[in-house]
């Protein structure tokens, strides 16, 4: 099927140029950009291997009559006859305990395509508006960009104070009325606003029943991350830079990835003032700060010994524990290691996989475990985290040996036997993928 990518790119650039030229303008005419080429590109950018929605339609089935399906979708979207189907809700484990779960919404494939098409209309506008402190679910940005930004800010600030914030059930409590008001500041196209309204009001199917919550945006929806970024852009980012920062005595910074963010302050009184007002700011827009998971901590190299003893000067962000230590040259430096809970969760997945696949040939087990090891290093392989990576590899080998030993109790899998086996079926060594030294070069 023909994709006119150049046509789509030209339209996106034009929208972005208008957004830059008129930062206060509300776009009244956006939907006309969304033609069949636009939806073909949206289809191309949509994941095809995800679970099916409430209609049970798979990508392979939809693709059989793709041209006609997309034309029908486009006509219904623009005429206002498109009906947003209910989102199928599933629950996945959350956190390190395994007792909490996170609800994930599974839209239909057609809904994903249309949501992607609308997101492609909105992104060129909001990419001009969003602040540089925001990294989650944005083109060309990712978790490691946020981690690098945090590292640079903390190193530049030196001794200071960190406000480690946790928003309670953000995606579940996002207020629809406030979100509509925020979106309408920049988007006044009737077709686009109606589609967003339909997605916000679409029911949630769970256990055979459909409910219609008046708040929240299901995680898993294609457009949900963008809507969440718009919400926090106005509630947090813009407020921080325009109202908070000018009133502070010392330096400060914010690094945000979706609803996970960290605030840094040079002056303790600034940090305490912002920490006091933050819950009130969020409450105004229907959000709540988790009182037990939000904390203020001193973060600097001068109390290193205290941090080593009780961890009082460390905080977790995006799966890493951040702490002050010394470089090989003896200079103070911010280091990062895999958060204990994340390491435990990763090893639990290895344990579950080995239990389920213990009867596979060793050669096949080796291939899959090597993929898991490389995947772990692809995310957690940052400068100064080699010891934690090695710990993961060692524990993975221990788990593997234990399950090999269980499957054949007549031939004891001693460490001597296992060592010879690993030489025959070697696993890759750990690797620091994201090296600050490599980046400098």
XYZ file of C-alpha atoms in Angstrom:
441
model
C 0.000 0.000 0.000
C 1.384 3.394 -1.013
C 2.414 5.764 1.794
C 2.966 9.413 0.974
C 5.311 10.134 3.895
C 6.577 13.367 2.307
C 3.027 14.741 2.237
C 2.550 13.934 5.932
C 5.946 15.413 6.902
C 5.229 18.636 5.008
C 1.910 19.080 6.801
C 3.518 18.362 10.196
C 6.210 20.973 9.576
C 3.593 23.541 8.583
C 1.614 22.918 11.792
C 4.811 23.231 13.843
C 5.757 26.499 12.109
C 2.338 27.999 12.867
C 2.642 26.873 16.507
C 5.997 28.669 16.816
C 4.782 31.825 15.065
C 1.620 32.071 17.172
C 2.276 30.601 20.648
C -1.108 31.788 21.967
C -3.189 30.778 18.951
C -5.913 28.149 19.134
C -5.905 25.971 16.005
C -9.405 25.994 14.509
C -8.562 23.999 11.384
C -6.580 20.806 11.954
C -8.766 17.916 10.828
C -8.440 18.804 7.121
C -4.787 17.695 7.306
C -5.930 14.177 8.173
C -6.490 12.547 4.774
C -6.006 8.967 3.600
C -2.208 9.397 3.398
C -2.248 10.633 6.989
C -4.142 7.556 8.177
C -1.871 5.257 6.173
C 1.076 6.721 8.048
C -0.843 6.364 11.323
C -1.401 2.698 10.452
C 2.301 2.263 9.737
C 3.209 3.750 13.156
C 0.690 1.607 15.057
C 1.920 -1.539 16.774
C 0.426 -4.614 15.142
C 1.411 -7.238 17.733
C -0.652 -5.933 20.657
C -3.638 -7.655 22.219
C -6.998 -7.265 20.477
C -9.612 -4.893 21.858
C -13.262 -5.554 22.666
C -14.093 -6.332 19.007
C -11.441 -9.064 18.796
C -10.141 -7.740 15.438
C -6.442 -8.447 14.820
C -4.022 -6.520 12.602
C -3.950 -9.366 10.075
C -7.734 -9.310 9.731
C -7.921 -5.512 9.477
C -5.151 -5.419 6.885
C -7.033 -7.656 4.440
C -9.202 -4.725 3.389
C -6.912 -1.980 4.666
C -7.545 0.703 2.036
C -11.315 0.412 2.385
C -11.147 0.155 6.175
C -9.054 3.316 6.465
C -11.302 5.254 4.078
C -14.346 4.213 6.096
C -12.579 5.210 9.309
C -11.653 8.604 7.874
C -15.219 9.300 6.704
C -16.712 8.358 10.079
C -14.142 10.435 11.981
C -14.773 13.582 9.955
C -18.558 13.215 9.728
C -18.885 12.745 13.474
C -20.401 9.262 13.209
C -17.361 7.486 14.642
C -18.184 5.782 17.936
C -15.312 5.202 20.328
C -15.562 1.581 21.512
C -15.110 0.639 25.137
C -11.552 -0.011 26.262
C -10.824 -3.519 27.515
C -9.137 -3.270 30.913
C -6.485 -5.691 32.126
C -4.303 -5.520 35.230
C -0.540 -5.947 35.346
C 1.725 -6.116 38.429
C 2.880 -2.753 39.778
C 5.851 -2.001 41.980
C 8.103 -4.474 43.680
C 5.733 -6.205 46.061
C 3.644 -7.829 43.359
C 0.491 -7.218 45.405
C -0.422 -3.940 43.646
C -1.569 -3.872 40.046
C -1.766 -1.194 37.372
C -4.857 -1.048 35.130
C -4.014 -1.011 31.426
C -6.543 -0.161 28.730
C -6.543 -2.122 25.469
C -8.266 -0.151 22.667
C -9.428 -1.761 19.444
C -6.957 -1.738 16.568
C -9.049 0.759 14.595
C -9.227 3.029 17.639
C -5.436 2.863 17.962
C -5.002 3.950 14.341
C -7.369 6.906 14.714
C -5.803 7.915 18.030
C -2.386 7.799 16.362
C -3.687 9.980 13.555
C -4.974 12.613 16.001
C -1.774 12.413 18.063
C 0.157 13.147 14.856
C -1.920 16.338 14.485
C -1.317 17.454 18.065
C 2.363 16.590 18.491
C 3.730 19.305 16.143
C 1.835 21.905 18.197
C 2.736 20.751 21.679
C 6.348 19.936 20.850
C 6.765 23.697 20.452
C 5.018 24.365 23.786
C 6.438 21.655 26.043
C 9.407 22.509 28.234
C 12.789 20.834 27.963
C 12.337 19.271 31.417
C 9.697 16.873 30.039
C 10.995 13.607 28.541
C 8.256 10.971 28.650
C 6.508 9.834 25.461
C 7.928 12.578 23.268
C 9.544 12.160 19.822
C 13.309 11.754 20.046
C 13.300 11.625 23.850
C 13.421 8.759 26.290
C 14.158 7.615 29.812
C 17.932 7.814 29.397
C 17.667 11.409 28.209
C 15.799 12.182 31.449
C 18.443 10.341 33.479
C 21.242 12.241 31.741
C 19.469 15.559 32.354
C 19.022 14.726 36.032
C 22.683 13.718 36.355
C 23.881 16.975 34.781
C 21.540 19.113 36.896
C 22.571 17.371 40.130
C 26.265 17.613 39.286
C 25.942 21.305 38.418
C 23.984 22.058 41.591
C 26.314 20.089 43.864
C 25.014 20.119 47.418
C 21.299 20.735 47.571
C 17.867 19.349 48.314
C 15.698 16.926 46.375
C 11.911 16.714 46.486
C 11.074 13.178 45.383
C 7.394 13.267 44.367
C 4.836 10.527 43.819
C 1.460 11.378 42.238
C -1.248 9.058 43.500
C -2.930 7.148 40.629
C -2.374 9.941 38.122
C -3.834 8.234 35.041
C -6.910 7.163 37.018
C -7.645 10.602 38.498
C -6.885 12.917 35.571
C -9.874 15.283 35.497
C -11.739 15.394 32.178
C -13.094 18.922 32.585
C -9.669 20.397 33.289
C -8.116 18.391 30.452
C -10.687 19.674 27.957
C -9.990 23.234 29.087
C -6.222 22.740 28.721
C -6.534 21.217 25.227
C -8.899 23.972 24.059
C -6.228 26.584 24.746
C -4.377 25.399 21.650
C -6.897 23.227 19.779
C -10.332 24.511 18.781
C -10.992 22.245 15.821
C -14.446 20.733 16.359
C -13.631 17.354 14.801
C -10.502 16.855 16.901
C -12.137 18.018 20.135
C -15.134 15.735 19.586
C -12.880 12.739 19.016
C -10.923 13.461 22.188
C -14.208 13.844 24.069
C -15.416 10.491 22.740
C -12.232 8.766 23.889
C -12.482 10.327 27.341
C -16.124 9.207 27.631
C -15.612 5.745 26.136
C -16.550 3.042 28.580
C -14.167 0.642 30.280
C -14.992 -3.047 29.889
C -13.965 -5.259 32.763
C -15.332 -8.613 33.949
C -18.086 -8.489 31.350
C -19.456 -5.092 32.415
C -18.914 -1.572 31.077
C -18.388 1.463 33.335
C -18.130 5.138 32.387
C -15.707 6.945 34.755
C -15.746 10.754 34.746
C -12.003 10.957 35.323
C -8.879 9.201 34.119
C -7.261 8.312 30.831
C -6.540 4.598 30.388
C -2.859 3.696 30.272
C -2.332 1.788 27.069
C -4.286 4.170 24.853
C -2.205 5.670 22.048
C -3.272 9.233 22.783
C -3.257 8.931 26.599
C 0.463 9.742 27.079
C 0.133 12.928 25.014
C -2.984 14.022 26.924
C -1.151 13.309 30.201
C 1.782 15.442 29.074
C -0.585 18.282 28.144
C -2.201 18.056 31.580
C 1.080 18.144 33.504
C 2.515 20.789 31.190
C -0.042 23.256 32.538
C -0.447 21.901 36.068
C 3.259 21.456 36.809
C 5.863 22.501 34.220
C 4.504 25.907 33.210
C 3.583 26.706 36.812
C 7.083 25.785 38.002
C 8.909 27.935 35.456
C 6.557 30.928 35.354
C 5.347 31.196 38.956
C 7.648 29.193 41.233
C 11.162 29.671 39.885
C 11.098 33.509 39.788
C 10.184 33.584 43.508
C 13.013 31.320 44.721
C 16.216 32.481 46.387
C 18.524 29.843 44.916
C 18.907 27.660 41.873
C 16.424 24.879 41.062
C 15.532 22.324 38.444
C 12.799 19.874 37.458
C 13.106 16.643 35.472
C 9.876 14.897 34.517
C 9.160 11.633 32.721
C 5.365 11.316 32.268
C 3.939 11.469 35.821
C 7.286 10.662 37.493
C 9.301 13.750 38.404
C 12.036 15.093 40.661
C 12.572 18.666 41.870
C 15.977 19.958 42.895
C 16.785 23.059 44.992
C 19.990 24.697 46.114
C 18.324 26.325 49.127
C 16.522 24.265 51.777
C 13.901 26.931 52.484
C 12.978 27.004 48.766
C 12.528 23.247 48.784
C 10.299 23.330 51.870
C 8.151 26.152 50.500
C 7.545 24.315 47.223
C 6.907 21.026 49.002
C 4.266 22.752 51.139
C 2.434 24.330 48.204
C 2.718 21.392 45.788
C -0.190 19.343 47.266
C -2.462 22.412 47.100
C -1.507 23.048 43.484
C -2.255 19.465 42.512
C -5.475 19.298 44.533
C -6.763 22.300 42.572
C -6.690 20.125 39.450
C -8.042 16.914 40.958
C -4.689 15.269 41.637
C -3.165 14.057 44.898
C 0.420 13.792 46.094
C 1.127 10.512 47.891
C 2.063 11.626 51.448
C 4.071 8.500 52.300
C 6.015 8.274 49.044
C 6.821 11.969 48.643
C 9.818 13.194 50.637
C 12.395 15.922 51.011
C 16.040 14.865 51.328
C 19.434 16.433 51.476
C 21.507 15.459 48.454
C 25.177 16.323 48.426
C 28.682 14.869 48.657
C 29.440 16.205 52.141
C 27.307 13.653 54.025
C 28.475 10.649 52.000
C 29.235 8.459 55.021
C 25.741 8.961 56.405
C 24.232 7.978 53.058
C 26.286 4.792 52.917
C 25.022 3.827 56.367
C 21.293 4.431 56.065
C 20.542 5.639 52.540
C 19.079 8.919 53.788
C 20.623 10.878 50.936
C 19.535 8.629 48.077
C 16.433 8.623 45.904
C 15.009 6.448 43.131
C 14.038 7.713 39.701
C 13.220 5.671 36.586
C 14.480 2.437 38.093
C 17.793 3.764 39.414
C 18.973 4.730 42.888
C 20.872 8.028 42.676
C 23.586 8.740 45.227
C 26.788 10.730 45.734
C 30.106 8.911 45.744
C 33.659 9.452 44.504
C 35.122 8.974 41.056
C 38.294 6.955 40.435
C 40.150 10.263 40.674
C 38.657 10.865 44.117
C 36.295 13.645 43.064
C 32.633 13.852 44.201
C 30.264 12.466 41.596
C 26.629 11.438 41.318
C 26.367 7.727 40.643
C 23.453 5.486 39.732
C 22.750 1.846 40.458
C 19.815 -0.415 39.700
C 17.139 0.177 42.323
C 16.858 -2.786 44.677
C 13.200 -3.370 43.857
C 13.863 -3.336 40.118
C 16.712 -5.827 40.473
C 14.500 -8.104 42.543
C 11.690 -7.855 39.985
C 14.020 -8.586 37.062
C 15.402 -11.695 38.779
C 11.880 -12.848 39.643
C 11.089 -12.794 35.913
C 14.161 -14.915 35.209
C 13.044 -17.357 37.913
C 9.547 -17.593 36.433
C 10.914 -18.133 32.929
C 13.291 -20.898 34.033
C 10.503 -22.631 35.953
C 8.249 -22.601 32.889
C 10.935 -23.591 30.377
C 13.149 -25.923 32.401
C 12.606 -28.820 29.942
C 13.836 -26.931 26.873
C 17.227 -27.941 25.416
C 20.105 -26.086 27.097
C 21.056 -24.458 23.783
C 17.607 -22.832 23.514
C 17.624 -21.802 27.172
C 20.978 -20.135 26.625
C 19.622 -18.086 23.699
C 16.675 -16.748 25.701
C 18.695 -16.026 28.839
C 21.279 -14.197 26.729
C 18.479 -12.015 25.334
C 17.285 -11.255 28.870
C 20.816 -10.328 29.932
C 21.345 -8.053 26.943
C 17.931 -6.455 27.476
C 18.756 -5.762 31.119
C 22.055 -4.139 30.140
C 20.345 -2.148 27.381
C 18.411 -0.244 30.064
C 20.461 -0.512 33.251
C 23.878 -0.414 31.576
C 24.855 3.117 32.662
C 28.184 4.478 33.843
C 29.116 3.323 37.385
C 26.444 0.605 37.423
C 28.705 -2.287 36.371
C 28.687 -3.890 39.864
C 24.881 -4.112 39.823
C 24.927 -5.518 36.283
C 27.422 -8.168 37.374
C 25.212 -9.014 40.360
C 22.283 -9.557 38.000
C 24.368 -11.853 35.792
C 25.645 -13.849 38.776
C 22.148 -14.335 40.171
C 20.841 -15.270 36.717
C 23.504 -18.004 36.494
C 22.580 -19.233 39.980
C 18.901 -19.452 39.044
C 19.726 -21.237 35.799
C 21.917 -23.816 37.576
C 19.260 -24.436 40.223
C 16.560 -25.224 37.644
C 18.882 -27.373 35.551
C 19.676 -29.290 38.710
C 15.962 -29.763 39.432
C 15.116 -31.200 36.044
C 17.598 -34.059 36.312
C 18.100 -35.042 39.933
C 20.051 -38.177 39.014
C 22.879 -36.053 37.574
C 23.728 -33.445 40.144
C 24.403 -30.049 38.546
C 27.365 -29.089 40.725
C 29.089 -25.763 40.142
C 31.970 -27.658 38.522
C 29.621 -29.325 36.039
C 27.711 -26.089 35.489
C 30.932 -24.145 34.835
C 31.833 -26.561 32.047
C 28.306 -26.250 30.678
C 28.489 -22.435 30.616
C 31.783 -22.623 28.728
C 29.976 -24.699 26.102
C 26.903 -22.424 26.127
C 28.339 -19.042 27.184
C 26.267 -16.050 28.207
C 27.447 -12.560 27.204
C 29.364 -10.463 29.687
C 27.664 -7.388 31.104
C 28.162 -4.158 29.192
C 27.786 -0.476 30.031
C 25.685 0.575 27.042
C 25.075 4.192 28.089
C 28.549 5.505 28.922
C 29.013 9.198 29.693
C 32.638 8.859 28.624
C 31.651 7.385 25.267
C 29.137 10.197 24.793
C 31.817 12.835 25.427
C 34.082 11.291 22.807
